[in-house]
Short mmCIF file of N, CA and C in Angstrom, two decimals:
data_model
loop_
_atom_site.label_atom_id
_atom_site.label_comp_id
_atom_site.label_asym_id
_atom_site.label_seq_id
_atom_site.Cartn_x
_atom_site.Cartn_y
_atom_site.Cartn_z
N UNK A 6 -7.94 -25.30 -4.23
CA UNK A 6 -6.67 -25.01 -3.57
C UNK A 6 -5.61 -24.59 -4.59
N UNK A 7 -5.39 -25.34 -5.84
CA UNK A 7 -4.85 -24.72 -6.92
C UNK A 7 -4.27 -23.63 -7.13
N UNK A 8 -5.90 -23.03 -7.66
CA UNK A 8 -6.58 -22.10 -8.27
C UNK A 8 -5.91 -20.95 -6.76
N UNK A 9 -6.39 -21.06 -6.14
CA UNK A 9 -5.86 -20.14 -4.91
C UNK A 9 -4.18 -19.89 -4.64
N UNK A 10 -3.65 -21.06 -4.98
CA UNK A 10 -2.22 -20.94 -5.11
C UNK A 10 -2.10 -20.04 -6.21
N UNK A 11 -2.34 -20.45 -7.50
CA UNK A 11 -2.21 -19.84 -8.56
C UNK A 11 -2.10 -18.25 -8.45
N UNK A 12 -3.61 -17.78 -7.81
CA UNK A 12 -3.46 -16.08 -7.35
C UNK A 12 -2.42 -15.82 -6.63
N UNK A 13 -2.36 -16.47 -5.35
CA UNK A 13 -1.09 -16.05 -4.46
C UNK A 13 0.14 -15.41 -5.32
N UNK A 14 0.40 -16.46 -5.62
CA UNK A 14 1.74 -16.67 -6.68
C UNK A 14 1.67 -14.94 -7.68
N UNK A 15 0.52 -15.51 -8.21
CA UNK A 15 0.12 -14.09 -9.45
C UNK A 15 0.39 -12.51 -8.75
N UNK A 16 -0.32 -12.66 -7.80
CA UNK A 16 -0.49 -11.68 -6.45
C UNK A 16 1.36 -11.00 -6.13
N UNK A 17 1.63 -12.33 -5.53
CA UNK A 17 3.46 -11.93 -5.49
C UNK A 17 3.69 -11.36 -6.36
N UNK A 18 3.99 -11.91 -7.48
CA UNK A 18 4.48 -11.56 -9.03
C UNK A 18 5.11 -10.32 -8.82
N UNK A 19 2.95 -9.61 -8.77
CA UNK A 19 2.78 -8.28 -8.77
C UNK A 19 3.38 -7.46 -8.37
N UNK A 20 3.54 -7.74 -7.21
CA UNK A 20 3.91 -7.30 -5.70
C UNK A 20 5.15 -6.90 -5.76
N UNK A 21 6.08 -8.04 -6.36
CA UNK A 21 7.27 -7.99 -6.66
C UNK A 21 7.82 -6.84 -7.20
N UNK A 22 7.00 -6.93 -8.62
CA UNK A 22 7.39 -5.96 -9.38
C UNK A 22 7.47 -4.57 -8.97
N UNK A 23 5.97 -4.03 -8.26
CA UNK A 23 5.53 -2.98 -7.90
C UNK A 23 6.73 -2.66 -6.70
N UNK A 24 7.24 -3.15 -6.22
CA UNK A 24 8.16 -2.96 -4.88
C UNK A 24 9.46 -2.57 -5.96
N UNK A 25 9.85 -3.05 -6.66
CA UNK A 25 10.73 -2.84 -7.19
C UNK A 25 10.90 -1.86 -7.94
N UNK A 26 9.98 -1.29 -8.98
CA UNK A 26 9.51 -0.18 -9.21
C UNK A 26 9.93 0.99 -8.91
N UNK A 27 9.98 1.45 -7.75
CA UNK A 27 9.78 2.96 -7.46
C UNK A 27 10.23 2.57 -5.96
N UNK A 28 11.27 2.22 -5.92
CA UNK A 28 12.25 2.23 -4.46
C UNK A 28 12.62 3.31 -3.97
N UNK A 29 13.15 4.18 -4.93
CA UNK A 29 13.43 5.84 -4.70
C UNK A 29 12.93 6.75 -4.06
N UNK A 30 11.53 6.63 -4.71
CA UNK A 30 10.54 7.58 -4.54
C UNK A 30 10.15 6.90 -3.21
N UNK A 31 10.20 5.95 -3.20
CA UNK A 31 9.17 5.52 -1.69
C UNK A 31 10.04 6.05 -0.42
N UNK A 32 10.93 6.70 -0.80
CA UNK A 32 12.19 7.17 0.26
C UNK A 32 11.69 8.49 0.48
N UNK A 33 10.64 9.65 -0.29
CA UNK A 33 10.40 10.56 0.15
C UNK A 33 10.03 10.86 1.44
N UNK A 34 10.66 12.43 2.22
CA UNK A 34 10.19 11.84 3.71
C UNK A 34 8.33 12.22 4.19
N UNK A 35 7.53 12.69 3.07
CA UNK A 35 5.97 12.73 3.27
C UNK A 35 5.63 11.59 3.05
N UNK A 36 6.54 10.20 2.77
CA UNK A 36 5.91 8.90 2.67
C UNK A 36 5.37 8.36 3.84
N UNK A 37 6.57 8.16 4.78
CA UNK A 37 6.62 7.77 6.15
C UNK A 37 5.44 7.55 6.71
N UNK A 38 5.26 8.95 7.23
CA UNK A 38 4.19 9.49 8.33
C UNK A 38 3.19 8.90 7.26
N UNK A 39 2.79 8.79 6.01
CA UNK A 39 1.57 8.31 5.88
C UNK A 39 0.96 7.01 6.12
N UNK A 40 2.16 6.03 5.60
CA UNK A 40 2.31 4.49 5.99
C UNK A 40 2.20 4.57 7.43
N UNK A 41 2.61 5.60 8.02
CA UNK A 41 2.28 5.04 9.75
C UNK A 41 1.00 5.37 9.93
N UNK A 42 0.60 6.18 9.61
CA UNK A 42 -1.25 6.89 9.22
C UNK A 42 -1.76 5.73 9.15
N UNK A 43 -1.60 4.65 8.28
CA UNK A 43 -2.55 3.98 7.76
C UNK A 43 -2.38 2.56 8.92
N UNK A 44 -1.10 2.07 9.40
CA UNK A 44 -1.08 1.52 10.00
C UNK A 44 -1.70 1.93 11.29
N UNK A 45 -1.69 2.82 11.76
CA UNK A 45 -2.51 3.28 13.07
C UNK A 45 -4.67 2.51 12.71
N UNK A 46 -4.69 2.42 11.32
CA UNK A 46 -5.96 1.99 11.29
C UNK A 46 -6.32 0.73 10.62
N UNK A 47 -4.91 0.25 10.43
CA UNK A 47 -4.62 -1.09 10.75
C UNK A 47 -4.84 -2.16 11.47
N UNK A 48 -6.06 -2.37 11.66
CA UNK A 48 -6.45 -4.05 13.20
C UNK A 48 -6.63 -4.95 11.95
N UNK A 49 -6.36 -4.69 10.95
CA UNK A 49 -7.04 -6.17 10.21
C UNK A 49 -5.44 -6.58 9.88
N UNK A 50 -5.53 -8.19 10.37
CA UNK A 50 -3.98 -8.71 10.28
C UNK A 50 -3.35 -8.70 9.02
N UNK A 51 -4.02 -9.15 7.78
CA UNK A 51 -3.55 -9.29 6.78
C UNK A 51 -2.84 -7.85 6.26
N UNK A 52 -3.91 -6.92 6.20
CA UNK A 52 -3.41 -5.27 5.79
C UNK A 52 -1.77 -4.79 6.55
N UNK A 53 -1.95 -5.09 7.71
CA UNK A 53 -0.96 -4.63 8.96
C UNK A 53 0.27 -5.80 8.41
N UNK A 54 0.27 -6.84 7.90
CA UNK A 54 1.37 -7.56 7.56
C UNK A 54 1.99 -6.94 6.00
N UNK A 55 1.20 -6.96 5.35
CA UNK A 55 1.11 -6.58 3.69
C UNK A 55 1.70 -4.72 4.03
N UNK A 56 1.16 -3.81 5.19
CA UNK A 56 2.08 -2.99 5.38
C UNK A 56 3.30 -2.63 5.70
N UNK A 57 3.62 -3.94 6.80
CA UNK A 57 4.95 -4.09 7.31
C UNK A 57 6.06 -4.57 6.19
N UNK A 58 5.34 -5.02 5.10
CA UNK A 58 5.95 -6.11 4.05
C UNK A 58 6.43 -4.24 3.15
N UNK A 59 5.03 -4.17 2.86
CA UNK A 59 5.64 -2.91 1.84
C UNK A 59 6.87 -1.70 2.50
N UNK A 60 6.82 -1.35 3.72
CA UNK A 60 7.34 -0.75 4.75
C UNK A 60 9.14 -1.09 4.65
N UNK A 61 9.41 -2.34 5.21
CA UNK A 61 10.44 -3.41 4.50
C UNK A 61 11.26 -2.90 3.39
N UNK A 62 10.07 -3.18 2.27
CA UNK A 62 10.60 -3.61 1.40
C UNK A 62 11.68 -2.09 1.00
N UNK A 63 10.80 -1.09 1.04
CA UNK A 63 10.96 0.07 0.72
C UNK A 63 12.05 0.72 1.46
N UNK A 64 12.32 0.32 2.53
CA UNK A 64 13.52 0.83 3.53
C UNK A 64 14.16 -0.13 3.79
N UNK A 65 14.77 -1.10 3.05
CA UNK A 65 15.74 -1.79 3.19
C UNK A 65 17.11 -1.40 3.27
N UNK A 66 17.36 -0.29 2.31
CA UNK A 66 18.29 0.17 2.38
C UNK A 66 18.66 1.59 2.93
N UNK A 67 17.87 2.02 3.87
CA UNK A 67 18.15 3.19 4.90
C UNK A 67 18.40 2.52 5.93
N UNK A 68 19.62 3.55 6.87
CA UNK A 68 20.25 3.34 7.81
C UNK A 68 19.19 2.79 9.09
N UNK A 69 18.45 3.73 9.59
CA UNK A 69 17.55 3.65 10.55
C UNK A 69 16.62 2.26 10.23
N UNK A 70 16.22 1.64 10.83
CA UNK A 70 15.64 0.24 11.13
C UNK A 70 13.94 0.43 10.46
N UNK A 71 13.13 -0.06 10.16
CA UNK A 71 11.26 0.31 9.87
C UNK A 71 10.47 -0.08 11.27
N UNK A 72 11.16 -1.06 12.20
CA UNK A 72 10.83 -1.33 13.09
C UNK A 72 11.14 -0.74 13.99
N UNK A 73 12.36 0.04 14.57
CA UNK A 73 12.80 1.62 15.16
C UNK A 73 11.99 2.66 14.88
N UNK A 74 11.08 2.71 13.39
CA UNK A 74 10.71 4.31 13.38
C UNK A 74 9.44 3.25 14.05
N UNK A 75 8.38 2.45 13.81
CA UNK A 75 7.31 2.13 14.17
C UNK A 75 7.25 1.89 15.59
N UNK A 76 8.36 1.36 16.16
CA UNK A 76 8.43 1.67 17.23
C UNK A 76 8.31 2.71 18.16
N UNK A 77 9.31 3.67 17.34
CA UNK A 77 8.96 5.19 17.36
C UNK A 77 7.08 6.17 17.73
N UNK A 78 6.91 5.46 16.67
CA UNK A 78 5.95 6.33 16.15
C UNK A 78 4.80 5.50 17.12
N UNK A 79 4.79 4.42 18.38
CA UNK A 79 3.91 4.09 18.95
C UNK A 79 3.09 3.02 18.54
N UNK A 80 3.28 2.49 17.13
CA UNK A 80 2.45 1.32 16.18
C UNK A 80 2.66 0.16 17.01
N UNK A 81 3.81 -0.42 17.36
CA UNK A 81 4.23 -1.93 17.26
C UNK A 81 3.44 -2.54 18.50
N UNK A 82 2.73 -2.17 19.22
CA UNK A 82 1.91 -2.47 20.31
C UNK A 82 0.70 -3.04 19.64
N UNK A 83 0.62 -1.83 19.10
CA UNK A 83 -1.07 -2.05 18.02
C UNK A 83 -1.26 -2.48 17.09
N UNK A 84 -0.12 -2.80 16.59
CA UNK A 84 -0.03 -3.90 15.23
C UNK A 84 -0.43 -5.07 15.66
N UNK A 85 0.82 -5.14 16.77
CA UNK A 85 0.64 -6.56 17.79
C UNK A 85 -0.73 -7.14 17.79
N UNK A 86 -1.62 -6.06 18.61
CA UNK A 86 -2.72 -6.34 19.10
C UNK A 86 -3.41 -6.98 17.95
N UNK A 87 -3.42 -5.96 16.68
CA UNK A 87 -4.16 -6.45 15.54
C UNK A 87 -4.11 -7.55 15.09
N UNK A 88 -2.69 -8.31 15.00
CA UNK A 88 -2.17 -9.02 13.94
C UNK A 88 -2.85 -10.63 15.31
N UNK A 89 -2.83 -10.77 16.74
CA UNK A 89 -2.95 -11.67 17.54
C UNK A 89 -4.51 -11.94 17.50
N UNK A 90 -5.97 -10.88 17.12
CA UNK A 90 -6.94 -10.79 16.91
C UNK A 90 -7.28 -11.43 15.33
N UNK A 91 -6.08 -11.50 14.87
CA UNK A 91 -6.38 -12.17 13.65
C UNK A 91 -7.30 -11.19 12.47
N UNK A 92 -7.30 -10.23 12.54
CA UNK A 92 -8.43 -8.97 11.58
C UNK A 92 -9.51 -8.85 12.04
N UNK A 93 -9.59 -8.01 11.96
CA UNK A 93 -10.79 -6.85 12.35
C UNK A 93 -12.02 -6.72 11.22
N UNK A 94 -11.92 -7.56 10.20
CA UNK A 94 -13.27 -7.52 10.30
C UNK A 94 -13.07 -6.83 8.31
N UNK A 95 -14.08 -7.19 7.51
CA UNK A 95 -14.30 -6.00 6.19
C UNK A 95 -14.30 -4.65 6.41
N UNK A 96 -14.96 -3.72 7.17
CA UNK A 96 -15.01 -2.80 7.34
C UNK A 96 -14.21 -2.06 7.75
N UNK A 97 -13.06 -2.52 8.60
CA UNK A 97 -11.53 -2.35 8.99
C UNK A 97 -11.09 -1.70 6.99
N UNK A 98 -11.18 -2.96 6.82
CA UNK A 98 -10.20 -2.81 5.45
C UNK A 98 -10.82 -1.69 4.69
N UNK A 99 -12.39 -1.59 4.57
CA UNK A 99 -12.81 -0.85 3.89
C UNK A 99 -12.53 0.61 4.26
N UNK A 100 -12.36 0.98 5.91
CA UNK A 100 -12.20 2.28 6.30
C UNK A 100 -10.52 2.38 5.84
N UNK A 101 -9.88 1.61 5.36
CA UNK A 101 -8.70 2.01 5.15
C UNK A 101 -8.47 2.50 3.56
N UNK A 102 -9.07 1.48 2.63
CA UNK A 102 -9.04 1.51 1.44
C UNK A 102 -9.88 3.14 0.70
N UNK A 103 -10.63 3.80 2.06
CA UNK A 103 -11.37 4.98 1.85
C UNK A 103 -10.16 6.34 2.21
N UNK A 104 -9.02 5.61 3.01
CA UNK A 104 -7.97 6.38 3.37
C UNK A 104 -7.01 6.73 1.97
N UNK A 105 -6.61 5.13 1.19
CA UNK A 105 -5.47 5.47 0.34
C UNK A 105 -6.22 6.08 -0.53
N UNK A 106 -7.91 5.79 -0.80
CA UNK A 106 -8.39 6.49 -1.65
C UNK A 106 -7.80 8.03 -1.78
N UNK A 107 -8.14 8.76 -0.61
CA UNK A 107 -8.24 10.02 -0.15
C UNK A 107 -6.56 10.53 -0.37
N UNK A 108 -5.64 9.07 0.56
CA UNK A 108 -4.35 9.76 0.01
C UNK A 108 -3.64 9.38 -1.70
N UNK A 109 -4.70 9.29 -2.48
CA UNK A 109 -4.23 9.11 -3.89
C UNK A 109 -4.42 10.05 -4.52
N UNK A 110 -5.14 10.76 -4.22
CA UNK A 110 -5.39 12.46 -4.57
C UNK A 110 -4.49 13.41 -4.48
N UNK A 111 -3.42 13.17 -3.76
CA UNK A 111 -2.21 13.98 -3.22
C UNK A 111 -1.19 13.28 -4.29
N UNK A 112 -0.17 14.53 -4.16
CA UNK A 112 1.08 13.92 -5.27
C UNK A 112 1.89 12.86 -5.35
N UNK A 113 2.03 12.01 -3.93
CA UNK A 113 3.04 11.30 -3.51
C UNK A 113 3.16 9.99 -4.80
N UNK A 114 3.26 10.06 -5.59
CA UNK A 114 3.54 9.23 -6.37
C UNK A 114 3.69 7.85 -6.17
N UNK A 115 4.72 7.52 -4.79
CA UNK A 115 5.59 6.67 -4.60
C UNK A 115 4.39 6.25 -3.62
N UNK A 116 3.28 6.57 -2.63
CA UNK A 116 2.29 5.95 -2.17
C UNK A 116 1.40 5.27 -3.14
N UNK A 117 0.50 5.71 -4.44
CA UNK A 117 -0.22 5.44 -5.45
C UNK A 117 0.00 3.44 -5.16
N UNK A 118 1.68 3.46 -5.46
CA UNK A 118 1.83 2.52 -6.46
C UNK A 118 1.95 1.35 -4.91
N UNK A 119 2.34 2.10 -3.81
CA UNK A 119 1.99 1.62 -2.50
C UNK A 119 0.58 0.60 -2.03
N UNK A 120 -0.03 1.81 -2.25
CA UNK A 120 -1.62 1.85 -2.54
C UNK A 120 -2.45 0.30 -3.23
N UNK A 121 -1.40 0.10 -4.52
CA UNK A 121 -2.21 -1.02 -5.58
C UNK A 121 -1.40 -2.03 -5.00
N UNK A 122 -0.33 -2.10 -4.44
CA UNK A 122 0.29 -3.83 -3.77
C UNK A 122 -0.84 -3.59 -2.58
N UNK A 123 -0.89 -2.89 -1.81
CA UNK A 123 -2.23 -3.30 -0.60
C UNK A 123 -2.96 -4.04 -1.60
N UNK A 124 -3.55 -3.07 -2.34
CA UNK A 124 -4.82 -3.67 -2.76
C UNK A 124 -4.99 -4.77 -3.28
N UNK A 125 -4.36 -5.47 -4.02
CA UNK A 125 -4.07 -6.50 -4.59
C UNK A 125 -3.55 -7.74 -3.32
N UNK A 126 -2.99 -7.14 -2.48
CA UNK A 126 -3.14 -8.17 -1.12
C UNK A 126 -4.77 -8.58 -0.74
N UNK A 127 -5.15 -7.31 -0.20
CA UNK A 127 -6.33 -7.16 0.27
C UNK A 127 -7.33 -7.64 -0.78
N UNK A 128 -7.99 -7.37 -1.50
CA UNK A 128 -8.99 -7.70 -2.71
C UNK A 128 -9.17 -9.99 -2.71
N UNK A 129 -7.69 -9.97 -2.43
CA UNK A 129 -7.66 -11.50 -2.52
C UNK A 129 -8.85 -12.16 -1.70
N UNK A 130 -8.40 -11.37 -0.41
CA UNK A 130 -9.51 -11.88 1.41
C UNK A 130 -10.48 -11.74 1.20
N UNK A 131 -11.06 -10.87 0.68
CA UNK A 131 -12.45 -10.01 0.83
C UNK A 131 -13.74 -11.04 0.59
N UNK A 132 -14.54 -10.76 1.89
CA UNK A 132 -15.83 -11.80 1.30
C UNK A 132 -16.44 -11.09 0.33
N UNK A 133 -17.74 -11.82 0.05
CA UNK A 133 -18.49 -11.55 -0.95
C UNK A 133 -19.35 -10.31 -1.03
N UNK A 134 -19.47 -9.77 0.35
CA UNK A 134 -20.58 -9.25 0.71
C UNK A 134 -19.73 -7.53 0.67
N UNK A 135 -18.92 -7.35 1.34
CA UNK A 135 -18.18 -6.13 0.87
C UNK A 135 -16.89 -5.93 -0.88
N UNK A 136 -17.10 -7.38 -1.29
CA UNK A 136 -16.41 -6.77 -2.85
C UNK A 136 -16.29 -6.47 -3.54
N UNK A 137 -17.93 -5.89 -3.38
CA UNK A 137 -18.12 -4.80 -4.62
C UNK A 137 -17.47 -3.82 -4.36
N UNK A 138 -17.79 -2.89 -3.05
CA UNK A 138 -17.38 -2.39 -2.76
C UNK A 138 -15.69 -1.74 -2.95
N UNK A 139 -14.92 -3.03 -1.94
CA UNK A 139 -14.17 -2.87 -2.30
C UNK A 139 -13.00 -2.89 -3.91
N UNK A 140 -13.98 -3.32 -5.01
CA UNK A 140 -13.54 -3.09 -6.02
C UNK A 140 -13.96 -2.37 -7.11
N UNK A 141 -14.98 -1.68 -6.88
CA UNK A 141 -15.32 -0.36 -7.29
C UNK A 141 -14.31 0.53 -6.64
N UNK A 142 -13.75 0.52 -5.26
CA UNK A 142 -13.01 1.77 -4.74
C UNK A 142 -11.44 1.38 -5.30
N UNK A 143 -11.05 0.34 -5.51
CA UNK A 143 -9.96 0.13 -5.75
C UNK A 143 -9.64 0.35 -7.53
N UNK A 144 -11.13 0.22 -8.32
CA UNK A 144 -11.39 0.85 -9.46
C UNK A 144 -10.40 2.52 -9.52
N UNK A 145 -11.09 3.18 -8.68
CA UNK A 145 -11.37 4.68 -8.57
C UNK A 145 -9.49 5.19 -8.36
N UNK A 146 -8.89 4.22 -7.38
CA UNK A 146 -7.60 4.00 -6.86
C UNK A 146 -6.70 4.14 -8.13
N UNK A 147 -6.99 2.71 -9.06
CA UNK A 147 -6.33 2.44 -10.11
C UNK A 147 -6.28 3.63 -10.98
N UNK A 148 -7.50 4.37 -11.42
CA UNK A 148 -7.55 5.27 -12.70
C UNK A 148 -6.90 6.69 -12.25
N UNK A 149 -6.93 6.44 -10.58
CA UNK A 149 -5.75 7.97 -9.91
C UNK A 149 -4.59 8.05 -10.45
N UNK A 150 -4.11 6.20 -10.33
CA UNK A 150 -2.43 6.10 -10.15
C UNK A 150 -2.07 5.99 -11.89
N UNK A 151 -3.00 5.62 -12.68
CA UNK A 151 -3.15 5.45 -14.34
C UNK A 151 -2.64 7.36 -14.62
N UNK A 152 -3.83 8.35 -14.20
CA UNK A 152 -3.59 9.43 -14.29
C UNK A 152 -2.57 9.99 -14.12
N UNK A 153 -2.19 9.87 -12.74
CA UNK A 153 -0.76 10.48 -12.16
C UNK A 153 0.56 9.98 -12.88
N UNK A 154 0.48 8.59 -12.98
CA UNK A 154 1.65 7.87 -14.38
C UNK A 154 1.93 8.79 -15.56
N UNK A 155 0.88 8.77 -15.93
CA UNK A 155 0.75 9.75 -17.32
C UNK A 155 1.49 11.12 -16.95
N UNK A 156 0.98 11.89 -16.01
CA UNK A 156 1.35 13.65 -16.01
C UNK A 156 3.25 13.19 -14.90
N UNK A 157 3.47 12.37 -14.41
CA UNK A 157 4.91 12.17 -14.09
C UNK A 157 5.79 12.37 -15.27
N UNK A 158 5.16 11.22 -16.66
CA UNK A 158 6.07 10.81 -17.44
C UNK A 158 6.00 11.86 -18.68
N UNK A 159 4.97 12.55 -18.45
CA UNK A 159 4.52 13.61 -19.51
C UNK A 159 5.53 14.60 -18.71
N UNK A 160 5.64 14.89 -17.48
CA UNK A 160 6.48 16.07 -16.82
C UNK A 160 7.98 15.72 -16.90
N UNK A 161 8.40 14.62 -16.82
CA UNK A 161 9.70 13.93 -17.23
C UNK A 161 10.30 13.85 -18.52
N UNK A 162 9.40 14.05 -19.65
CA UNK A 162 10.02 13.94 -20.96
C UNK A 162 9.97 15.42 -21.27
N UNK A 163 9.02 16.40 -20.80
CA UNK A 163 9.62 17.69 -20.97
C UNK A 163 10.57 17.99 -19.71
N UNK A 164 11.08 17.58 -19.15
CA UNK A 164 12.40 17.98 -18.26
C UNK A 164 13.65 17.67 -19.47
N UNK A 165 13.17 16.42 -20.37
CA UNK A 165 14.50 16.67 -21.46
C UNK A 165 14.44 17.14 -22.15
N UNK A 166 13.40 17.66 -22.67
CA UNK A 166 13.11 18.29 -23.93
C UNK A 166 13.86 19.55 -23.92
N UNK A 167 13.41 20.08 -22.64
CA UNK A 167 14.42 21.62 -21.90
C UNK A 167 15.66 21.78 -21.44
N UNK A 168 16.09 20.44 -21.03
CA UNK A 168 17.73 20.13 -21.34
C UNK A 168 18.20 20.18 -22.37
#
């Protein structure tokens, strides 16, 4: 029980940090629609909370509500549903974690880092039987958002160089 606290805690930390991070960027408006993307394939409770959390965190300070646009956008029914079923199961998570895969390939920067607080939620739950899996893919995740770090900050220090 500890030892499990201990991660939690470690887990937050993370979480913390990563939210704090890149508040800006998570304001781009190709962010949105993707976080609602992913929540649409969202039935596993934990993911669908850990989204609503990152969702939150990130639009705290825009006018419009996160629960107005999800509302919007048709989710909050089906979150519902998800989150009262209690999760859907490894394979839920895994068809999702094959999603941020897919959307880590794209530029959005401000998803990447989205991307590794899921994962680091998620990775905690995971039985035994899908974690290889899921941490080989969350491997593949990490060395995207490692990459993309690099050519941001490499594209940012020549933006002064040319100033």
């Amino acid at each position: 029980k500890l030892r499990r606290a201990a991660t939690r805690l470690r887990l937050n930390m993370q979480y913390e940090v990563l939210v704090n991070v890149d508040r800006t960027l998570f304001r781009t408006p190709r962010f949105l629609p993707r976080v609602l993307t992913l929540l649409r394939h969202a039935s596993d409770s934990k993911l669908a909370t850990c989204l609503l959390k990152v969702l939150r965190a990130m639009t705290e300070d825009v006018p419009e509500s996160v629960e107005e646009m999800i509302k919007h956008a048709g989710m909050l029914d089906l979150l519902q549903e998800g989150l009262e079923q209690g999760g859907g199961g490894d394979m839920r998570v895994l068809e999702v974690m094959r999603l941020l895969n897919r959307f880590c390939e794209d530029e959005a920067f401000s998803l990447k880092v989205c991307a590794r607080a899921m994962l680091m939620e998620m990775l905690e739950e995971q039985h035994k039987s899908s974690w290889e899996e899921v941490a080989s893919l969350s491997k593949a995740v990490m060395k995207k958002i490692q990459k993309h770090m690099q050519e941001h900050h490499r594209k940012q220090r020549g933006k002064k160089m040319t100033n």
